[in-house]
Amino acid sequence: MKTIDNYNFHDKKALVRVDFNVPLDGDFNVTDTSRIEAARPTILKILEDGGSAVLMSHLGRPKGKRNPDMSLGHIADKVSEIIGVQVKFVEDSIGDKVEQAYANLDSGEILLLENLRFYEEEEQGEEGFAEKLAQFGDVYVNDAFGTAHRAHASTTIVARYFPENKCFGYLLAKEIKAIDKVMQTGEKPVTAILGGAKVSSKITIIENILDKVDHLVIGGGMTYTFVKAKGGKVGDSICEDDKMDLALDILKQAEAKGVQVHLPVDVLAADDFDNNAKTQTVAVNEIPDGWQGLDAGPKTLDIFKEVILKSKTILWNGPVGVFEMESFAKGTIAVGTFVDEATQNGAFSLVGGGDSVAAVKQFGFQDKVSYVSTGGGAMLESLEGKTLPGIAAIMA
Ligand code: AMP
């Protein structure tokens, strides 16, 4: 794997795809700087070698049109503050203005290009646009994991114009290593904790990881499709009736592959999808009509705890309850505590994909697990076993 450490950027200009798709408030202040901070080590390495960096990113969904509200100019000062170097912002991504700024770029300097998605060619992965971007670097560095699952001009196609001089930045390299550690080289027992709302959105992940894990812990809204398929009563719980055959098939496949599946045995059920609803703990297969399971019950958490604490490699994707409501967040917090404890005991733990990262951050577990992925969709596709085009383009 060619990473930024394989290069000395002395007197070189690096074209770096970063993910600066950060949230802005009404006054265009950056409200969460984690993505900028995540790109910092890569940018600093280039500058410390004596090179310069041309940063390109998207911001929001301008759909191919210039939209001043989504200008990367809004974040230039924040980037300067975090990197510690005054960033030069240019109001375009290609063309004369960029050419001029690029020609004047000295070692130690940073140029930030305008939002790539002001051009529809970006998301179309148009070659001509990629070729124009490719003018602005001696080396191409991809450090944007969040868009690595997209074959866009700046994430994938541009790499063609750097057949020898392309590499992963630190962040992308870290993501690839973390996924590898779970999916290929993880120490056994390997456990996947899968939660979230629906079986249908996780099915490809489940099928892919059955070949890699020893234990599969299933929680969250997905539970009830499995329980009903096995003949249980799930009351008004979220359930995909058309996925019941699939659920039974997954259980059969797991058995054939020697994977132990751990489903909830009890749940905290509520008489409404509301934080103030009446609640009771009931057996997972005896949920009365008018009640819905919204969190894992105590016996379930005991089982999950035992499995998680004996694991050496842990993947966690999806909350085990409706964590957005305080009354139904306890299960997800408990699972976070178990993963924290296992990690302290030496396990490698990766949290990623969709809402799991939000849950982990909300409850302050981000520093207690081994790695929190920065890419929602990109992580889900990696777990599904897909080769991400942005990664393949650097490997080619
Ligand atoms: P996902 O993006 O697939 O990981 O799903 C995350 C969502 O699943 C969160 O918004 C949770 O509120 C939701 N969820 C978890 N458990 C349940 C449940 N028992 N019933 C309904 N929704 C749930």
Tab-separated table of C-alpha atoms and ligand atoms in Angstrom:
chain	number	residue	atom	x	y	z
A	1	MET	CA	0.000	0.000	0.000
A	2	LYS	CA	1.564	3.269	-1.136
A	3	THR	CA	1.114	5.889	1.541
A	4	ILE	CA	2.278	9.416	1.974
A	5	ASP	CA	5.248	8.060	3.966
A	6	ASN	CA	6.681	6.676	0.704
A	7	TYR	CA	7.171	10.222	-0.585
A	8	ASN	CA	9.401	13.137	0.126
A	9	PHE	CA	7.478	16.232	-0.925
A	10	HIS	CA	10.507	18.534	-0.962
A	11	ASP	CA	9.849	21.153	-3.694
A	12	LYS	CA	6.792	19.180	-4.785
A	13	LYS	CA	3.205	20.333	-5.077
A	14	ALA	CA	0.712	17.790	-3.775
A	15	LEU	CA	-2.873	17.710	-5.021
A	16	VAL	CA	-4.748	16.453	-1.980
A	17	ARG	CA	-8.390	15.276	-1.972
A	18	VAL	CA	-9.636	15.943	1.535
A	19	ASP	CA	-13.098	15.616	3.013
A	20	PHE	CA	-13.934	19.106	4.249
A	21	ASN	CA	-17.655	18.493	3.974
A	22	VAL	CA	-18.195	20.022	7.410
A	23	PRO	CA	-21.411	21.286	9.003
A	24	LEU	CA	-21.911	25.082	8.976
A	25	ASP	CA	-24.304	27.165	11.079
A	26	GLY	CA	-26.445	30.043	9.765
A	27	ASP	CA	-23.461	32.430	9.973
A	28	PHE	CA	-21.235	29.965	8.084
A	29	ASN	CA	-19.222	28.981	11.156
A	30	VAL	CA	-17.906	25.415	11.191
A	31	THR	CA	-19.794	23.616	13.971
A	32	ASP	CA	-17.771	20.362	13.904
A	33	THR	CA	-14.122	20.578	12.902
A	34	SER	CA	-13.274	16.867	13.182
A	35	ARG	CA	-12.905	16.367	9.433
A	36	ILE	CA	-10.451	19.242	9.145
A	37	GLU	CA	-8.489	17.952	12.132
A	38	ALA	CA	-8.477	14.471	10.595
A	39	ALA	CA	-6.680	15.791	7.486
A	40	ARG	CA	-4.105	17.754	9.506
A	41	PRO	CA	-1.346	15.098	9.782
A	42	THR	CA	-1.288	14.583	6.009
A	43	ILE	CA	-1.123	18.300	5.250
A	44	LEU	CA	1.592	18.871	7.863
A	45	LYS	CA	3.748	16.024	6.508
A	46	ILE	CA	3.680	17.601	3.033
A	47	LEU	CA	4.583	21.031	4.368
A	48	GLU	CA	7.256	19.742	6.759
A	49	ASP	CA	8.945	17.903	3.880
A	50	GLY	CA	9.247	21.270	2.162
A	51	GLY	CA	6.349	20.858	-0.245
A	52	SER	CA	3.109	22.690	-0.843
A	53	ALA	CA	-0.480	21.439	-0.775
A	54	VAL	CA	-3.416	22.093	-3.088
A	55	LEU	CA	-6.512	21.049	-1.159
A	56	MET	CA	-9.716	20.076	-2.943
A	57	SER	CA	-13.029	18.987	-1.434
A	58	HIS	CA	-16.765	19.139	-1.823
A	59	LEU	CA	-19.141	20.840	0.604
A	60	GLY	CA	-22.833	20.024	0.728
A	61	ARG	CA	-24.866	19.183	-2.344
A	62	PRO	CA	-24.776	22.141	-4.738
A	63	LYS	CA	-25.729	19.765	-7.598
A	64	GLY	CA	-23.379	21.150	-10.220
A	65	LYS	CA	-24.236	24.823	-9.695
A	66	ARG	CA	-22.369	27.663	-8.017
A	67	ASN	CA	-23.961	28.322	-4.653
A	68	PRO	CA	-22.308	30.961	-2.442
A	69	ASP	CA	-23.791	29.336	0.677
A	70	MET	CA	-21.680	26.256	-0.029
A	71	SER	CA	-18.430	28.010	-0.860
A	72	LEU	CA	-15.336	26.503	0.741
A	73	GLY	CA	-14.264	30.114	1.256
A	74	HIS	CA	-16.375	30.003	4.427
A	75	ILE	CA	-14.035	27.500	6.025
A	76	ALA	CA	-10.653	28.867	4.849
A	77	ASP	CA	-9.947	30.684	8.135
A	78	LYS	CA	-10.875	27.657	10.210
A	79	VAL	CA	-8.549	25.481	8.117
A	80	SER	CA	-5.758	28.075	8.561
A	81	GLU	CA	-6.319	28.052	12.320
A	82	ILE	CA	-6.247	24.265	12.601
A	83	ILE	CA	-3.247	23.724	10.311
A	84	GLY	CA	-1.381	26.772	11.605
A	85	VAL	CA	-0.668	28.169	8.128
A	86	GLN	CA	-2.679	30.905	6.380
A	87	VAL	CA	-4.548	29.159	3.587
A	88	LYS	CA	-4.873	30.849	0.184
A	89	PHE	CA	-8.395	30.355	-1.103
A	90	VAL	CA	-9.110	30.506	-4.818
A	91	GLU	CA	-12.656	31.002	-6.089
A	92	ASP	CA	-12.628	28.200	-8.601
A	93	SER	CA	-11.583	24.552	-8.878
A	94	ILE	CA	-10.121	24.698	-12.397
A	95	GLY	CA	-9.243	27.405	-14.928
A	96	ASP	CA	-7.186	30.603	-15.121
A	97	LYS	CA	-7.501	31.748	-11.514
A	98	VAL	CA	-6.347	28.399	-10.206
A	99	GLU	CA	-3.528	28.198	-12.755
A	100	GLN	CA	-2.213	31.544	-11.608
A	101	ALA	CA	-2.459	30.741	-7.917
A	102	TYR	CA	-0.818	27.361	-8.564
A	103	ALA	CA	2.100	28.933	-10.447
A	104	ASN	CA	2.680	31.287	-7.497
A	105	LEU	CA	2.458	28.590	-4.847
A	106	ASP	CA	5.656	28.286	-2.819
A	107	SER	CA	6.903	25.531	-0.534
A	108	GLY	CA	5.161	25.603	2.828
A	109	GLU	CA	2.011	27.153	1.365
A	110	ILE	CA	-1.527	25.824	1.076
A	111	LEU	CA	-4.025	26.533	-1.669
A	112	LEU	CA	-7.681	25.676	-1.075
A	113	LEU	CA	-9.776	25.238	-4.215
A	114	GLU	CA	-13.480	26.091	-4.468
A	115	ASN	CA	-16.174	23.440	-3.893
A	116	LEU	CA	-15.640	20.743	-6.536
A	117	ARG	CA	-19.356	20.041	-6.771
A	118	PHE	CA	-20.021	23.472	-8.276
A	119	TYR	CA	-19.112	21.519	-11.416
A	120	GLU	CA	-21.507	18.704	-12.340
A	121	GLU	CA	-18.509	16.992	-13.987
A	122	GLU	CA	-17.172	16.189	-10.494
A	123	GLU	CA	-19.909	13.733	-9.537
A	124	GLN	CA	-20.156	12.502	-13.119
A	125	GLY	CA	-16.509	11.463	-12.880
A	126	GLU	CA	-15.895	13.298	-16.133
A	127	GLU	CA	-12.394	12.706	-17.559
A	128	GLY	CA	-11.838	16.180	-18.968
A	129	PHE	CA	-12.553	17.742	-15.570
A	130	ALA	CA	-10.286	15.232	-13.817
A	131	GLU	CA	-7.511	15.979	-16.309
A	132	LYS	CA	-7.814	19.705	-15.566
A	133	LEU	CA	-7.607	19.060	-11.820
A	134	ALA	CA	-4.566	16.864	-12.421
A	135	GLN	CA	-2.616	19.918	-13.628
A	136	PHE	CA	-2.505	21.131	-10.051
A	137	GLY	CA	-0.097	18.669	-8.527
A	138	ASP	CA	3.095	16.676	-9.007
A	139	VAL	CA	1.708	13.997	-6.701
A	140	TYR	CA	-1.917	13.027	-6.024
A	141	VAL	CA	-2.814	12.219	-2.423
A	142	ASN	CA	-6.244	10.852	-1.535
A	143	ASP	CA	-7.120	11.407	2.116
A	144	ALA	CA	-10.920	11.499	1.791
A	145	PHE	CA	-12.330	8.226	3.098
A	146	GLY	CA	-15.849	9.681	3.263
A	147	THR	CA	-16.025	9.823	-0.544
A	148	ALA	CA	-13.825	6.822	-1.369
A	149	HIS	CA	-16.936	4.850	-2.385
A	150	ARG	CA	-17.678	7.334	-5.165
A	151	ALA	CA	-16.061	7.209	-8.625
A	152	HIS	CA	-15.986	10.989	-8.836
A	153	ALA	CA	-13.445	13.038	-10.798
A	154	SER	CA	-11.430	14.143	-7.748
A	155	THR	CA	-11.657	10.881	-5.788
A	156	THR	CA	-11.003	8.288	-8.477
A	157	ILE	CA	-10.642	9.432	-12.090
A	158	VAL	CA	-7.904	11.993	-11.372
A	159	ALA	CA	-5.598	9.195	-10.148
A	160	ARG	CA	-5.179	8.034	-13.788
A	161	TYR	CA	-3.096	11.096	-14.487
A	162	PHE	CA	-0.583	10.182	-11.777
A	163	PRO	CA	0.343	6.606	-12.738
A	164	GLU	CA	3.518	6.655	-10.635
A	165	ASN	CA	2.845	9.489	-8.230
A	166	LYS	CA	-0.283	8.717	-6.238
A	167	CYS	CA	-0.731	7.602	-2.675
A	168	PHE	CA	-3.016	7.420	0.353
A	169	GLY	CA	-2.908	10.123	2.994
A	170	TYR	CA	-2.641	9.125	6.655
A	171	LEU	CA	-6.377	9.174	7.319
A	172	LEU	CA	-7.320	6.968	4.391
A	173	ALA	CA	-4.439	4.600	5.172
A	174	LYS	CA	-5.653	4.342	8.780
A	175	GLU	CA	-9.196	3.522	7.652
A	176	ILE	CA	-7.943	0.812	5.290
A	177	LYS	CA	-5.770	-0.724	8.025
A	178	ALA	CA	-8.629	-0.674	10.546
A	179	ILE	CA	-11.007	-2.434	8.140
A	180	ASP	CA	-8.309	-4.970	7.293
A	181	LYS	CA	-7.720	-5.671	10.941
A	182	VAL	CA	-11.347	-6.627	11.383
A	183	MET	CA	-12.040	-8.319	8.065
A	184	GLN	CA	-8.730	-10.081	7.317
A	185	THR	CA	-6.159	-10.167	10.062
A	186	GLY	CA	-8.137	-9.803	13.267
A	187	GLU	CA	-7.189	-11.904	16.281
A	188	LYS	CA	-9.920	-14.403	17.234
A	189	PRO	CA	-12.554	-14.461	18.562
A	190	VAL	CA	-13.876	-11.875	16.140
A	191	THR	CA	-17.282	-10.400	17.020
A	192	ALA	CA	-19.563	-8.196	14.971
A	193	ILE	CA	-22.260	-6.244	16.808
A	194	LEU	CA	-24.907	-5.214	14.332
A	195	GLY	CA	-27.801	-2.997	15.284
A	196	GLY	CA	-29.780	-0.274	13.609
A	197	ALA	CA	-33.255	-0.139	12.250
A	198	LYS	CA	-33.621	-2.634	9.441
A	199	VAL	CA	-32.396	-6.011	8.267
A	200	SER	CA	-32.722	-4.853	4.665
A	201	SER	CA	-30.058	-2.164	5.031
A	202	LYS	CA	-27.605	-4.536	6.746
A	203	ILE	CA	-28.168	-7.747	4.833
A	204	THR	CA	-25.152	-7.473	2.516
A	205	ILE	CA	-22.906	-6.714	5.491
A	206	ILE	CA	-24.227	-9.724	7.408
A	207	GLU	CA	-23.715	-12.044	4.452
A	208	ASN	CA	-20.176	-10.753	3.920
A	209	ILE	CA	-19.062	-10.937	7.539
A	210	LEU	CA	-20.405	-14.430	8.203
A	211	ASP	CA	-17.165	-15.682	6.642
A	212	LYS	CA	-15.035	-13.536	8.916
A	213	VAL	CA	-16.532	-13.575	12.405
A	214	ASP	CA	-16.925	-16.085	15.224
A	215	HIS	CA	-19.799	-14.270	16.922
A	216	LEU	CA	-22.611	-12.185	15.505
A	217	VAL	CA	-24.470	-10.038	18.031
A	218	ILE	CA	-27.762	-8.745	16.648
A	219	GLY	CA	-29.638	-5.887	18.288
A	220	GLY	CA	-31.825	-2.890	17.552
A	221	GLY	CA	-34.822	-2.830	15.265
A	222	MET	CA	-33.396	-5.674	13.189
A	223	THR	CA	-34.102	-8.069	16.044
A	224	TYR	CA	-37.842	-8.301	15.472
A	225	THR	CA	-37.659	-9.611	11.917
A	226	PHE	CA	-35.541	-12.501	13.223
A	227	VAL	CA	-37.775	-13.093	16.248
A	228	LYS	CA	-41.012	-13.083	14.249
A	229	ALA	CA	-39.458	-15.356	11.609
A	230	LYS	CA	-38.692	-17.829	14.411
A	231	GLY	CA	-42.359	-17.760	15.479
A	232	GLY	CA	-42.164	-15.124	18.236
A	233	LYS	CA	-44.730	-12.400	18.988
A	234	VAL	CA	-43.227	-8.973	18.360
A	235	GLY	CA	-46.297	-6.783	18.999
A	236	ASP	CA	-45.974	-3.439	17.218
A	237	SER	CA	-42.156	-3.566	16.967
A	238	ILE	CA	-40.503	-2.532	13.711
A	239	CYS	CA	-40.470	-5.632	11.511
A	240	GLU	CA	-39.884	-6.379	7.836
A	241	ASP	CA	-42.259	-9.239	7.088
A	242	ASP	CA	-40.881	-9.637	3.576
A	243	LYS	CA	-37.413	-10.238	5.011
A	244	MET	CA	-38.356	-13.076	7.361
A	245	ASP	CA	-37.214	-15.813	4.959
A	246	LEU	CA	-33.956	-13.980	4.560
A	247	ALA	CA	-33.562	-13.793	8.352
A	248	LEU	CA	-34.051	-17.567	8.669
A	249	ASP	CA	-31.606	-18.125	5.834
A	250	ILE	CA	-28.993	-15.967	7.612
A	251	LEU	CA	-29.392	-18.061	10.762
A	252	LYS	CA	-28.980	-21.246	8.724
A	253	GLN	CA	-25.895	-19.907	6.943
A	254	ALA	CA	-24.414	-18.834	10.273
A	255	GLU	CA	-24.913	-22.305	11.709
A	256	ALA	CA	-23.320	-23.936	8.674
A	257	LYS	CA	-20.324	-21.618	8.988
A	258	GLY	CA	-19.943	-22.155	12.724
A	259	VAL	CA	-20.825	-18.554	13.594
A	260	GLN	CA	-22.594	-18.155	16.929
A	261	VAL	CA	-25.524	-15.747	16.640
A	262	HIS	CA	-26.628	-13.892	19.784
A	263	LEU	CA	-30.112	-12.406	19.550
A	264	PRO	CA	-31.812	-10.453	22.350
A	265	VAL	CA	-33.853	-12.532	24.815
A	266	ASP	CA	-35.626	-9.629	26.525
A	267	VAL	CA	-36.407	-6.056	25.549
A	268	LEU	CA	-37.575	-2.777	26.956
A	269	ALA	CA	-40.952	-2.374	25.273
A	270	ALA	CA	-42.935	0.864	25.081
A	271	ASP	CA	-46.601	1.607	24.401
A	272	ASP	CA	-45.609	4.398	22.018
A	273	PHE	CA	-42.582	5.530	19.969
A	274	ASP	CA	-41.994	8.304	22.459
A	275	ASN	CA	-39.453	9.139	25.149
A	276	ASN	CA	-42.267	9.473	27.705
A	277	ALA	CA	-44.113	6.315	26.758
A	278	LYS	CA	-45.012	3.683	29.352
A	279	THR	CA	-42.416	0.898	29.396
A	280	GLN	CA	-42.032	-2.682	30.557
A	281	THR	CA	-39.362	-5.335	30.166
A	282	VAL	CA	-40.688	-8.402	28.378
A	283	ALA	CA	-39.399	-11.547	26.692
A	284	VAL	CA	-38.390	-10.706	23.139
A	285	ASN	CA	-40.819	-13.260	21.695
A	286	GLU	CA	-43.783	-12.262	23.858
A	287	ILE	CA	-44.249	-8.575	23.155
A	288	PRO	CA	-47.945	-7.715	23.627
A	289	ASP	CA	-49.923	-6.032	20.870
A	290	GLY	CA	-49.789	-2.267	21.212
A	291	TRP	CA	-46.188	-2.462	22.536
A	292	GLN	CA	-42.923	-2.159	20.646
A	293	GLY	CA	-39.386	-3.154	21.589
A	294	LEU	CA	-37.192	-0.061	21.666
A	295	ASP	CA	-34.119	-1.131	23.638
A	296	ALA	CA	-32.215	-4.196	24.791
A	297	GLY	CA	-33.319	-5.715	28.124
A	298	PRO	CA	-31.066	-6.615	31.111
A	299	LYS	CA	-30.719	-10.350	30.382
A	300	THR	CA	-29.826	-9.522	26.795
A	301	LEU	CA	-27.156	-7.096	27.934
A	302	ASP	CA	-25.670	-9.787	30.200
A	303	ILE	CA	-25.348	-12.087	27.188
A	304	PHE	CA	-23.886	-9.323	25.012
A	305	LYS	CA	-21.431	-8.454	27.778
A	306	GLU	CA	-20.120	-11.989	28.054
A	307	VAL	CA	-19.570	-12.279	24.313
A	308	ILE	CA	-17.998	-8.837	23.911
A	309	LEU	CA	-15.618	-9.251	26.848
A	310	LYS	CA	-14.157	-12.469	25.487
A	311	SER	CA	-13.635	-11.001	21.993
A	312	LYS	CA	-10.241	-9.959	20.688
A	313	THR	CA	-11.547	-8.139	17.624
A	314	ILE	CA	-14.806	-6.190	17.608
A	315	LEU	CA	-16.760	-4.483	14.884
A	316	TRP	CA	-19.687	-2.355	16.005
A	317	ASN	CA	-22.203	-1.037	13.542
A	318	GLY	CA	-25.580	0.269	14.596
A	319	PRO	CA	-27.203	1.112	17.952
A	320	VAL	CA	-29.048	-1.624	19.883
A	321	GLY	CA	-31.949	0.685	20.692
A	322	VAL	CA	-33.501	4.022	19.818
A	323	PHE	CA	-30.543	5.845	21.372
A	324	GLU	CA	-31.815	9.262	20.262
A	325	MET	CA	-34.415	9.028	23.059
A	326	GLU	CA	-32.943	9.004	26.555
A	327	SER	CA	-35.374	6.350	27.778
A	328	PHE	CA	-34.115	3.894	25.160
A	329	ALA	CA	-30.403	4.741	25.100
A	330	LYS	CA	-29.320	2.542	28.033
A	331	GLY	CA	-28.668	-0.563	25.934
A	332	THR	CA	-26.472	1.280	23.464
A	333	ILE	CA	-24.570	2.972	26.307
A	334	ALA	CA	-24.080	-0.427	27.993
A	335	VAL	CA	-22.726	-1.943	24.770
A	336	GLY	CA	-20.335	1.033	24.535
A	337	THR	CA	-19.144	0.266	28.064
A	338	PHE	CA	-18.538	-3.404	27.209
A	339	VAL	CA	-16.604	-2.489	24.057
A	340	ASP	CA	-14.594	0.009	26.109
A	341	GLU	CA	-13.747	-2.671	28.678
A	342	ALA	CA	-12.792	-5.222	26.019
A	343	THR	CA	-10.577	-2.607	24.355
A	344	GLN	CA	-8.853	-1.857	27.665
A	345	ASN	CA	-8.222	-5.607	27.948
A	346	GLY	CA	-6.414	-5.560	24.609
A	347	ALA	CA	-9.100	-6.107	21.992
A	348	PHE	CA	-9.122	-4.123	18.751
A	349	SER	CA	-12.455	-2.338	18.312
A	350	LEU	CA	-13.735	-0.578	15.234
A	351	VAL	CA	-16.905	1.476	15.211
A	352	GLY	CA	-18.258	2.631	11.910
A	353	GLY	CA	-20.968	3.055	9.363
A	354	GLY	CA	-24.189	5.057	9.512
A	355	ASP	CA	-25.488	6.098	12.908
A	356	SER	CA	-23.090	4.152	15.113
A	357	VAL	CA	-20.554	6.964	14.999
A	358	ALA	CA	-23.186	9.490	16.104
A	359	ALA	CA	-24.124	7.220	19.015
A	360	VAL	CA	-20.505	6.673	20.044
A	361	LYS	CA	-19.764	10.410	19.934
A	362	GLN	CA	-22.971	11.340	21.759
A	363	PHE	CA	-22.014	9.106	24.677
A	364	GLY	CA	-18.306	9.994	24.682
A	365	PHE	CA	-16.920	6.606	23.651
A	366	GLN	CA	-14.908	7.893	20.686
A	367	ASP	CA	-11.625	7.863	22.623
A	368	LYS	CA	-12.352	4.539	24.300
A	369	VAL	CA	-12.557	2.349	21.216
A	370	SER	CA	-9.574	1.594	18.998
A	371	TYR	CA	-10.879	3.313	15.897
A	372	VAL	CA	-13.931	5.322	14.876
A	373	SER	CA	-14.400	5.456	11.143
A	374	THR	CA	-14.865	8.847	9.489
A	375	GLY	CA	-16.916	7.512	6.589
A	376	GLY	CA	-20.544	6.412	6.940
A	377	GLY	CA	-21.375	5.116	3.471
A	378	ALA	CA	-17.782	4.258	2.600
A	379	MET	CA	-17.478	2.150	5.754
A	380	LEU	CA	-20.772	0.355	5.081
A	381	GLU	CA	-19.639	-0.513	1.556
A	382	SER	CA	-16.277	-1.738	2.864
A	383	LEU	CA	-18.064	-3.986	5.362
A	384	GLU	CA	-20.213	-5.269	2.514
A	385	GLY	CA	-16.958	-6.474	0.948
A	386	LYS	CA	-17.016	-4.010	-1.937
A	387	THR	CA	-13.818	-2.594	-3.364
A	388	LEU	CA	-14.088	1.167	-3.086
A	389	PRO	CA	-13.241	2.921	-6.366
A	390	GLY	CA	-11.177	5.636	-4.639
A	391	ILE	CA	-9.022	2.966	-2.997
A	392	ALA	CA	-8.755	0.818	-6.123
A	393	ALA	CA	-7.597	3.856	-8.126
A	394	ILE	CA	-4.559	4.322	-5.880
A	395	MET	CA	-3.779	0.597	-5.794
A	396	ALA	CA	-3.943	0.316	-9.634
B	1	AMP	P1	-28.878	2.374	11.134
B	1	AMP	O1	-28.642	3.689	10.425
B	1	AMP	O2	-29.398	1.290	10.249
B	1	AMP	O3	-27.677	1.954	11.946
B	1	AMP	O4	-30.093	2.603	12.126
B	1	AMP	C1	-29.993	3.463	13.205
B	1	AMP	C2	-31.370	3.736	13.730
B	1	AMP	O5	-31.953	2.559	14.213
B	1	AMP	C3	-31.348	4.693	14.880
B	1	AMP	O6	-31.929	5.910	14.464
B	1	AMP	C4	-32.188	4.006	15.959
B	1	AMP	O7	-33.113	4.856	16.558
B	1	AMP	C5	-32.905	2.932	15.176
B	1	AMP	N1	-33.314	1.810	16.027
B	1	AMP	C6	-32.561	1.080	16.839
B	1	AMP	N2	-33.314	0.184	17.526
B	1	AMP	C7	-34.587	0.371	17.143
B	1	AMP	C8	-35.829	-0.227	17.516
B	1	AMP	N3	-35.902	-1.211	18.404
B	1	AMP	N4	-36.947	0.230	16.925
B	1	AMP	C9	-36.890	1.215	16.041
B	1	AMP	N5	-35.749	1.810	15.636
B	1	AMP	C10	-34.610	1.395	16.187
